[in-house]
Amino acid sequence: MSLQMALLTLISSGGPRSGYDLNRDFEGILKFVWHAKPTQVYPELRRLAAEGLIREQAEGSRGRRPYEITEEGLRVLRDWLTTTSADHSQRNETVLRSFALWLVHPEEAQAFLREEMEYHRARLRGMRATKKGLDPGRPADRAALLGVEAGIRRLEAMVSWAEWAIDTVADWPADTGDALSGSGAG
Amino acid sequence: MSLQMALLTLISSGGPRSGYDLNRDFEGILKFVWHAKPTQVYPELRRLAAEGLIREQAEGSRGRRPYEITEEGLRVLRDWLTTTSADHSQRNETVLRSFALWLVHPEEAQAFLREEMEYHRARLRGMRATKKGLDPGRPADRAALLGVEAGIRRLEAMVSWAEWAIDTVADWPADTGDALSGSGAG
DNA sequence: AAGTGCATGTAACCGGTTACATGATTCT
DNA sequence: AGAATCATGTAACCGGTTACATGCACTT
């Protein structure tokens, strides 16, 4: 359901877009918002076209199939925004793993946290670069700036959390033997 | 895959737990980390037991089936933590929707953002209450505190973002007619 | 001419959701 | 006695991933 809305949002905001363009968006600006593999995107575009929510334009070079949104597609998008409420279910493997960190040696826990810190710092740099590429003069970009700002703030939260967590784990008492018996790096 | 690890983490950290207990955890402390419906949890527990990663204890009152983690389960959990890296793919419908907000009237955009702000504030209160219930003297709770702190920081980021976004939308130029033609509340 | 990146797809499988079903225990 | 909550499950379906397949265009 929401994949359709994600595709309609991208197509409506970024002008005519092909499956390839959309896949790049999922890897770029939408990385922390929505994701889908190419094998899911292409059939879904066909379905949206069959439902009349998007329209295929003339085939471009290299077999590109650019789509544009239809009036009906816009209507459906607006309807979704105004009459349904957002699903808040989430999955975050970084945080899931942190719940289990008492089972490994502090050095291993810190190694994990450092890796996560670096990852989120890198993504944060990417997000800030993306932000610079947006034009506040364009209505669609103004909305995109809202989304990008959310991404930046969430990434900043993760980076500062990881920094704090590394310090916190350093202060954990040794717990000689019990939780870590049988652990690899013993 | 990660559902198994989520279940092992909960069972290892919280003492013997039944499917019902675990479902409550998914609705509570793990709400923003991992989620699974009861219909997925019960068969998965049977599978974990068949694989020898958890062990069923004596059936309790009301048909409760409490499980405890086995040595093999602990080994698998530690192995997952130390030899594989975290999947960072995410989906966040709140932020996805914000990318499309230029398509609706500013009042509708703000109504959405206000709703999200309230939702995240409420969840933040819940997370802070959860934090108070944890005992830093217990190793498992110390790790849980890392996870809960991540949740709090992410929720704080979302609340402050929503506040900022409401103000930002208020300053958007009117864009008389173009993007909003055909929109419901015209 | 070979290698890389562009660009789209199919089929099989698995993870996850929805709808449905059952019965015991506690509370009012 | 009836309602609410505890507690576990099955079956069908759908959304999403993995593995595989194809061919063109641009660069070196």
Short mmCIF file of C-alpha atoms (C1' of nucleotides) in Angstrom, two decimals:
data_model
loop_
_atom_site.label_atom_id
_atom_site.label_comp_id
_atom_site.label_asym_id
_atom_site.label_seq_id
_atom_site.Cartn_x
_atom_site.Cartn_y
_atom_site.Cartn_z
CA MET A 1 0.00 0.00 0.00
CA SER A 2 2.51 2.59 1.13
CA LEU A 3 4.92 1.57 -1.61
CA GLN A 4 2.34 2.83 -4.09
CA MET A 5 2.11 6.10 -2.18
CA ALA A 6 5.91 6.39 -2.03
CA LEU A 7 6.07 5.95 -5.81
CA LEU A 8 3.27 8.45 -6.41
CA THR A 9 4.99 10.95 -4.10
CA LEU A 10 8.28 10.64 -5.97
CA ILE A 11 6.67 10.78 -9.41
CA SER A 12 4.53 13.77 -8.50
CA SER A 13 7.38 15.70 -6.89
CA GLY A 14 10.27 14.99 -9.21
CA GLY A 15 8.69 15.21 -12.62
CA PRO A 16 8.51 12.24 -15.03
CA ARG A 17 10.44 9.36 -13.52
CA SER A 18 11.41 5.89 -14.69
CA GLY A 19 11.78 2.80 -12.53
CA TYR A 20 15.51 3.36 -12.62
CA ASP A 21 15.14 6.94 -11.36
CA LEU A 22 12.88 5.76 -8.57
CA ASN A 23 15.29 3.04 -7.53
CA ARG A 24 18.01 5.70 -7.26
CA ASP A 25 15.69 7.81 -5.10
CA PHE A 26 15.14 4.86 -2.77
CA GLU A 27 18.91 4.56 -2.40
CA GLY A 28 19.32 8.32 -1.98
CA ILE A 29 16.88 10.84 -0.58
CA LEU A 30 14.41 8.19 0.63
CA LYS A 31 17.00 5.84 2.13
CA PHE A 32 15.75 6.33 5.70
CA VAL A 33 12.13 6.79 4.81
CA TRP A 34 11.18 4.00 2.48
CA HIS A 35 13.00 1.34 0.53
CA ALA A 36 12.12 -1.11 -2.19
CA LYS A 37 14.13 -3.32 -4.49
CA PRO A 38 14.01 -2.89 -8.29
CA THR A 39 12.20 -6.23 -8.58
CA GLN A 40 9.35 -4.78 -6.55
CA VAL A 41 9.35 -1.35 -8.19
CA TYR A 42 8.91 -2.36 -11.83
CA PRO A 43 5.82 -4.58 -11.42
CA GLU A 44 4.29 -1.98 -9.08
CA LEU A 45 4.69 0.74 -11.72
CA ARG A 46 2.86 -1.48 -14.22
CA ARG A 47 0.09 -1.95 -11.67
CA LEU A 48 -0.18 1.80 -10.98
CA ALA A 49 -0.36 2.43 -14.73
CA ALA A 50 -3.05 -0.23 -15.12
CA GLU A 51 -5.03 1.47 -12.33
CA GLY A 52 -4.69 4.83 -14.09
CA LEU A 53 -2.75 6.51 -11.27
CA ILE A 54 0.30 7.09 -13.43
CA ARG A 55 0.73 7.35 -17.19
CA GLU A 56 3.60 5.99 -19.29
CA GLN A 57 5.22 8.57 -21.51
CA ALA A 58 6.98 7.81 -24.79
CA GLU A 59 9.78 5.29 -24.27
CA GLY A 60 13.11 7.09 -23.90
CA SER A 61 16.65 6.11 -24.79
CA ARG A 62 18.11 2.83 -23.49
CA GLY A 63 14.63 1.47 -22.99
CA ARG A 64 13.71 4.04 -20.31
CA ARG A 65 10.03 4.05 -19.42
CA PRO A 66 9.27 7.40 -17.76
CA TYR A 67 5.98 7.82 -15.94
CA GLU A 68 4.04 10.91 -14.92
CA ILE A 69 1.27 11.14 -12.36
CA THR A 70 -2.36 11.47 -13.52
CA GLU A 71 -5.12 13.62 -12.01
CA GLU A 72 -6.55 10.43 -10.54
CA GLY A 73 -3.14 9.63 -9.04
CA LEU A 74 -2.96 13.05 -7.42
CA ARG A 75 -6.46 12.58 -6.05
CA VAL A 76 -5.50 9.23 -4.51
CA LEU A 77 -2.31 10.68 -3.00
CA ARG A 78 -4.17 13.61 -1.43
CA ASP A 79 -6.84 11.27 -0.15
CA TRP A 80 -4.22 9.09 1.49
CA LEU A 81 -2.63 12.14 3.14
CA THR A 82 -5.82 13.65 4.46
CA THR A 83 -8.14 10.75 5.29
CA THR A 84 -5.86 7.99 6.60
CA SER A 85 -3.43 8.11 9.51
CA ALA A 86 0.19 7.09 9.45
CA ASP A 87 1.38 3.64 10.45
CA HIS A 88 4.03 4.04 13.15
CA SER A 89 5.40 0.50 13.24
CA GLN A 90 9.16 0.48 12.93
CA ARG A 91 12.13 -1.81 12.88
CA ASN A 92 15.62 -0.67 13.83
CA GLU A 93 18.26 -3.35 14.00
CA THR A 94 20.90 -1.05 15.50
CA VAL A 95 18.77 -0.46 18.57
CA LEU A 96 17.56 -4.07 18.70
CA ARG A 97 21.16 -5.21 18.92
CA SER A 98 21.93 -2.75 21.69
CA PHE A 99 19.40 -4.58 23.91
CA ALA A 100 21.57 -7.70 23.68
CA LEU A 101 24.95 -6.05 24.25
CA TRP A 102 25.18 -7.22 27.87
CA LEU A 103 25.83 -10.70 26.45
CA VAL A 104 29.16 -9.81 24.86
CA HIS A 105 32.38 -8.34 26.19
CA PRO A 106 32.43 -4.54 26.61
CA GLU A 107 35.11 -4.25 23.92
CA GLU A 108 32.86 -6.10 21.47
CA ALA A 109 29.90 -3.93 22.46
CA GLN A 110 31.98 -0.82 21.88
CA ALA A 111 33.25 -2.09 18.54
CA PHE A 112 29.65 -2.49 17.43
CA LEU A 113 28.67 0.95 18.69
CA ARG A 114 31.67 2.56 16.99
CA GLU A 115 30.74 0.91 13.70
CA GLU A 116 27.18 2.21 14.04
CA MET A 117 28.44 5.68 14.93
CA GLU A 118 30.60 5.80 11.79
CA TYR A 119 27.76 4.54 9.63
CA HIS A 120 25.33 7.15 10.90
CA ARG A 121 27.92 9.93 10.63
CA ALA A 122 28.48 9.03 6.98
CA ARG A 123 24.74 8.99 6.28
CA LEU A 124 24.40 12.32 8.06
CA ARG A 125 27.00 13.85 5.74
CA GLY A 126 25.04 12.46 2.79
CA MET A 127 21.78 13.91 4.07
CA ARG A 128 23.32 17.34 4.55
CA ALA A 129 24.61 17.24 0.98
CA THR A 130 21.14 16.23 -0.25
CA LYS A 131 19.67 19.18 1.63
CA LYS A 132 21.96 21.61 -0.20
CA GLY A 133 20.68 20.32 -3.54
CA LEU A 134 17.09 21.30 -2.79
CA ASP A 135 15.56 24.57 -3.96
CA PRO A 136 13.27 26.25 -1.38
CA GLY A 137 11.68 28.12 -4.29
CA ARG A 138 10.04 24.89 -5.53
CA PRO A 139 6.94 23.73 -3.60
CA ALA A 140 7.89 20.04 -3.98
CA ASP A 141 11.38 20.77 -2.68
CA ARG A 142 9.99 22.66 0.30
CA ALA A 143 8.17 19.46 1.31
CA ALA A 144 11.27 17.40 0.59
CA LEU A 145 13.18 19.74 2.94
CA LEU A 146 10.77 18.76 5.73
CA GLY A 147 11.57 15.10 5.10
CA VAL A 148 15.32 15.67 4.82
CA GLU A 149 15.33 17.72 8.02
CA ALA A 150 13.62 14.83 9.83
CA GLY A 151 16.32 12.52 8.51
CA ILE A 152 19.09 14.85 9.67
CA ARG A 153 17.65 15.20 13.16
CA ARG A 154 17.14 11.46 13.51
CA LEU A 155 20.69 10.76 12.33
CA GLU A 156 22.09 13.39 14.70
CA ALA A 157 20.18 11.67 17.50
CA MET A 158 21.70 8.31 16.54
CA VAL A 159 25.25 9.73 16.35
CA SER A 160 25.03 11.45 19.73
CA TRP A 161 23.42 8.31 21.18
CA ALA A 162 26.25 6.12 19.91
CA GLU A 163 28.85 8.50 21.37
CA TRP A 164 27.04 8.42 24.70
CA ALA A 165 26.60 4.64 24.57
CA ILE A 166 30.33 4.05 23.99
CA ASP A 167 31.12 6.10 27.13
CA THR A 168 28.35 4.37 29.07
CA VAL A 169 29.58 0.87 28.23
CA ALA A 170 33.08 1.93 29.31
CA ASP A 171 31.69 2.53 32.80
CA TRP A 172 29.87 -0.80 33.07
CA PRO A 173 31.08 -2.93 35.99
CA ALA A 174 33.07 -6.02 35.05
CA ASP A 175 30.50 -8.67 36.09
CA THR A 176 33.21 -11.26 36.37
CA GLY A 177 32.19 -14.45 34.74
CA ASP A 178 28.42 -14.73 34.91
CA ALA A 179 26.78 -13.16 31.86
CA LEU A 180 29.81 -13.73 29.66
CA SER A 181 30.67 -17.32 30.51
CA GLY A 182 30.87 -19.20 27.24
CA SER A 183 31.36 -16.01 25.26
CA GLY A 184 33.89 -16.23 22.47
CA ALA A 185 36.51 -13.63 23.33
CA GLY A 186 36.75 -14.89 26.88
CA MET B 1 15.96 -13.87 10.72
CA SER B 2 16.03 -10.85 13.00
CA LEU B 3 12.71 -11.84 14.52
CA GLN B 4 14.45 -14.92 15.90
CA MET B 5 17.19 -12.71 17.32
CA ALA B 6 14.63 -10.31 18.81
CA LEU B 7 12.91 -13.24 20.53
CA LEU B 8 16.20 -14.67 21.79
CA THR B 9 17.22 -11.24 23.10
CA LEU B 10 13.96 -10.84 25.01
CA ILE B 11 14.00 -14.39 26.37
CA SER B 12 17.64 -14.15 27.43
CA SER B 13 17.25 -10.74 29.07
CA GLY B 14 13.89 -11.02 30.77
CA GLY B 15 13.97 -14.51 32.20
CA PRO B 16 11.52 -17.25 31.15
CA ARG B 17 8.95 -15.73 28.82
CA SER B 18 5.82 -16.99 27.10
CA GLY B 19 4.53 -15.93 23.71
CA TYR B 20 2.09 -13.68 25.50
CA ASP B 21 4.89 -11.98 27.45
CA LEU B 22 6.85 -11.45 24.26
CA ASN B 23 3.87 -9.96 22.49
CA ARG B 24 3.53 -7.50 25.36
CA ASP B 25 7.22 -6.62 24.99
CA PHE B 26 6.73 -5.91 21.29
CA GLU B 27 3.92 -3.52 22.20
CA GLY B 28 5.96 -1.97 25.01
CA ILE B 29 9.69 -1.65 25.33
CA LEU B 30 10.41 -2.85 21.79
CA LYS B 31 7.68 -0.81 20.09
CA PHE B 32 10.14 1.34 18.14
CA VAL B 33 12.73 -1.32 17.66
CA TRP B 34 10.97 -4.41 16.43
CA HIS B 35 7.41 -5.55 16.07
CA ALA B 36 5.66 -8.82 15.33
CA LYS B 37 2.09 -10.00 15.56
CA PRO B 38 1.09 -12.88 17.86
CA THR B 39 0.38 -15.04 14.81
CA GLN B 40 4.02 -14.74 13.84
CA VAL B 41 5.43 -15.10 17.34
CA TYR B 42 3.86 -18.42 18.35
CA PRO B 43 5.00 -20.49 15.34
CA GLU B 44 8.44 -18.88 15.54
CA LEU B 45 8.80 -19.96 19.18
CA ARG B 46 7.97 -23.54 18.19
CA ARG B 47 10.62 -23.31 15.48
CA LEU B 48 13.25 -21.94 17.89
CA ALA B 49 12.42 -24.76 20.32
CA ALA B 50 12.71 -27.34 17.52
CA GLU B 51 16.12 -25.89 16.65
CA GLY B 52 17.19 -26.17 20.29
CA LEU B 53 17.76 -22.42 20.76
CA ILE B 54 15.09 -22.16 23.45
CA ARG B 55 13.59 -24.74 25.79
CA GLU B 56 9.97 -25.05 26.86
CA GLN B 57 9.49 -25.13 30.59
CA ALA B 58 6.61 -26.84 32.41
CA GLU B 59 3.29 -25.48 31.17
CA GLY B 60 2.05 -22.78 33.52
CA SER B 61 -1.42 -21.66 34.54
CA ARG B 62 -3.93 -20.67 31.83
CA GLY B 63 -2.03 -22.68 29.28
CA ARG B 64 1.09 -20.49 29.50
CA ARG B 65 4.11 -21.93 27.71
CA PRO B 66 7.18 -20.19 29.15
CA TYR B 67 10.48 -20.60 27.34
CA GLU B 68 14.04 -20.12 28.50
CA ILE B 69 17.13 -19.70 26.32
CA THR B 70 19.55 -22.61 25.91
CA GLU B 71 23.35 -22.51 25.80
CA GLU B 72 23.05 -23.04 22.04
CA GLY B 73 20.64 -20.11 21.82
CA LEU B 74 23.07 -17.86 23.68
CA ARG B 75 25.85 -18.96 21.35
CA VAL B 76 23.75 -18.10 18.29
CA LEU B 77 22.80 -14.70 19.74
CA ARG B 78 26.41 -13.80 20.50
CA ASP B 79 27.46 -14.99 17.08
CA TRP B 80 24.85 -12.77 15.44
CA LEU B 81 26.05 -9.77 17.47
CA THR B 82 29.73 -10.22 16.80
CA THR B 83 30.04 -11.69 13.31
CA THR B 84 27.23 -10.07 11.29
CA SER B 85 26.57 -6.40 10.71
CA ALA B 86 23.29 -4.61 11.22
CA ASP B 87 20.76 -4.06 8.46
CA HIS B 88 20.02 -0.34 8.25
CA SER B 89 16.99 -0.41 5.97
CA GLN B 90 14.11 1.53 7.44
CA ARG B 91 10.58 2.63 6.77
CA ASN B 92 9.03 5.69 8.38
CA GLU B 93 5.61 6.64 7.15
CA THR B 94 5.53 9.93 9.07
CA VAL B 95 8.53 11.21 7.13
CA LEU B 96 7.36 9.66 3.86
CA ARG B 97 4.13 11.62 4.14
CA SER B 98 5.99 14.85 4.82
CA PHE B 99 7.55 14.60 1.35
CA ALA B 100 4.06 14.86 -0.16
CA LEU B 101 2.75 17.71 2.01
CA TRP B 102 3.20 20.32 -0.73
CA LEU B 103 0.18 18.68 -2.42
CA VAL B 104 -2.30 19.64 0.29
CA HIS B 105 -3.34 22.93 1.83
CA PRO B 106 -1.01 24.27 4.56
CA GLU B 107 -3.76 23.82 7.17
CA GLU B 108 -4.04 20.15 6.24
CA ALA B 109 -0.27 19.76 6.35
CA GLN B 110 -0.18 21.34 9.79
CA ALA B 111 -3.04 19.18 11.03
CA PHE B 112 -1.02 16.12 10.02
CA LEU B 113 2.14 17.44 11.66
CA ARG B 114 0.28 18.29 14.86
CA GLU B 115 -1.16 14.78 15.02
CA GLU B 116 2.32 13.31 14.59
CA MET B 117 3.73 15.64 17.22
CA GLU B 118 1.11 14.51 19.74
CA TYR B 119 1.68 10.87 18.92
CA HIS B 120 5.43 11.14 19.39
CA ARG B 121 5.05 13.15 22.60
CA ALA B 122 2.82 10.44 24.03
CA ARG B 123 5.29 7.72 23.05
CA LEU B 124 8.11 9.77 24.55
CA ARG B 125 6.27 9.89 27.89
CA GLY B 126 5.86 6.11 27.69
CA MET B 127 9.55 5.59 26.97
CA ARG B 128 10.58 7.77 29.90
CA ALA B 129 8.31 5.75 32.18
CA THR B 130 9.84 2.52 30.83
CA LYS B 131 13.30 3.88 31.58
CA LYS B 132 12.38 4.45 35.23
CA GLY B 133 11.38 0.80 35.56
CA LEU B 134 14.84 -0.47 34.64
CA ASP B 135 17.45 -1.39 37.24
CA PRO B 136 21.03 -0.30 36.35
CA GLY B 137 22.24 -2.96 38.76
CA ARG B 138 21.12 -5.72 36.37
CA PRO B 139 23.39 -6.33 33.35
CA ALA B 140 20.43 -7.05 31.05
CA ASP B 141 18.76 -3.82 32.16
CA ARG B 142 21.92 -1.85 31.53
CA ALA B 143 21.77 -2.96 27.89
CA ALA B 144 18.04 -2.25 27.79
CA LEU B 145 18.84 1.27 29.01
CA LEU B 146 21.02 1.75 25.93
CA GLY B 147 18.08 0.79 23.72
CA VAL B 148 15.57 2.88 25.63
CA GLU B 149 17.89 5.88 25.52
CA ALA B 150 18.09 5.53 21.72
CA GLY B 151 14.31 5.47 21.59
CA ILE B 152 14.05 8.59 23.76
CA ARG B 153 16.55 10.51 21.65
CA ARG B 154 14.86 9.52 18.41
CA LEU B 155 11.44 10.48 19.77
CA GLU B 156 12.78 13.81 21.02
CA ALA B 157 14.16 14.41 17.54
CA MET B 158 10.76 13.68 15.99
CA VAL B 159 8.92 15.95 18.44
CA SER B 160 11.28 18.88 17.88
CA TRP B 161 11.15 18.24 14.14
CA ALA B 162 7.34 18.32 14.14
CA GLU B 163 7.35 21.59 16.12
CA TRP B 164 9.81 23.09 13.64
CA ALA B 165 7.88 21.73 10.63
CA ILE B 166 4.60 23.29 11.83
CA ASP B 167 6.33 26.69 12.01
CA THR B 168 8.03 26.14 8.67
CA VAL B 169 4.79 25.28 6.87
CA ALA B 170 3.24 28.43 8.34
CA ASP B 171 5.84 30.45 6.46
CA TRP B 172 5.32 28.72 3.10
CA PRO B 173 4.21 31.12 0.35
CA ALA B 174 0.63 30.75 -0.83
CA ASP B 175 1.38 29.32 -4.33
CA THR B 176 -2.00 30.49 -5.54
CA GLY B 177 -3.71 27.77 -7.47
CA ASP B 178 -1.07 25.63 -9.11
CA ALA B 179 -0.06 22.75 -6.87
CA LEU B 180 -3.36 22.69 -5.05
CA SER B 181 -5.81 22.88 -7.94
CA GLY B 182 -8.19 19.99 -7.59
CA SER B 183 -7.40 19.59 -3.90
CA GLY B 184 -10.34 18.83 -1.67
CA ALA B 185 -10.48 21.74 0.75
CA GLY B 186 -10.13 24.30 -2.04
"C1'" DA C 1 36.87 -5.01 -28.19
"C1'" DA C 2 36.03 -5.25 -23.47
"C1'" DG C 3 34.26 -3.40 -19.31
"C1'" DT C 4 31.14 -0.64 -16.76
"C1'" DG C 5 26.90 1.32 -15.89
"C1'" DC C 6 22.08 1.96 -17.59
"C1'" DA C 7 17.64 -0.11 -17.63
"C1'" DT C 8 14.03 -3.55 -17.23
"C1'" DG C 9 12.23 -7.63 -16.14
"C1'" DT C 10 10.56 -13.04 -14.35
"C1'" DA C 11 10.05 -16.89 -10.94
"C1'" DA C 12 10.49 -18.95 -6.63
"C1'" DC C 13 10.52 -18.31 -2.09
"C1'" DC C 14 10.02 -16.38 2.50
"C1'" DG C 15 8.58 -13.10 6.01
"C1'" DG C 16 4.61 -10.84 7.75
"C1'" DT C 17 -0.40 -9.60 7.95
"C1'" DT C 18 -5.33 -10.50 8.07
"C1'" DA C 19 -9.10 -13.16 9.20
"C1'" DC C 20 -10.66 -16.63 11.87
"C1'" DA C 21 -10.97 -19.96 15.92
"C1'" DT C 22 -10.77 -21.68 20.75
"C1'" DG C 23 -10.93 -22.02 25.60
"C1'" DA C 24 -9.54 -20.85 30.46
"C1'" DT C 25 -9.42 -17.37 34.27
"C1'" DT C 26 -10.46 -13.23 36.63
"C1'" DC C 27 -13.32 -9.28 37.55
"C1'" DT C 28 -17.80 -6.95 38.29
"C1'" DA D 1 -24.07 -14.49 34.69
"C1'" DG D 2 -21.63 -11.81 31.59
"C1'" DA D 3 -17.64 -9.13 30.24
"C1'" DA D 4 -12.90 -8.50 29.96
"C1'" DT D 5 -8.52 -10.32 29.78
"C1'" DC D 6 -5.30 -14.08 29.42
"C1'" DA D 7 -3.31 -17.23 26.22
"C1'" DT D 8 -2.47 -19.91 22.09
"C1'" DG D 9 -3.15 -21.20 17.73
"C1'" DT D 10 -4.41 -22.24 12.02
"C1'" DA D 11 -5.03 -20.92 7.08
"C1'" DA D 12 -5.03 -17.91 3.34
"C1'" DC D 13 -3.10 -14.20 1.43
"C1'" DC D 14 0.01 -10.46 0.28
"C1'" DG D 15 4.20 -7.74 0.45
"C1'" DG D 16 9.05 -8.11 -0.11
"C1'" DT D 17 13.53 -10.53 -1.04
"C1'" DT D 18 16.68 -13.51 -3.57
"C1'" DA D 19 18.32 -15.51 -7.55
"C1'" DC D 20 18.40 -15.31 -12.19
"C1'" DA D 21 18.10 -13.23 -17.00
"C1'" DT D 22 18.52 -9.83 -20.81
"C1'" DG D 23 20.24 -6.26 -23.74
"C1'" DC D 24 21.68 -1.51 -24.89
"C1'" DA D 25 24.89 2.55 -24.54
"C1'" DC D 26 28.80 4.76 -23.16
"C1'" DT D 27 33.75 4.83 -21.83
"C1'" DT D 28 38.57 3.41 -22.25
#
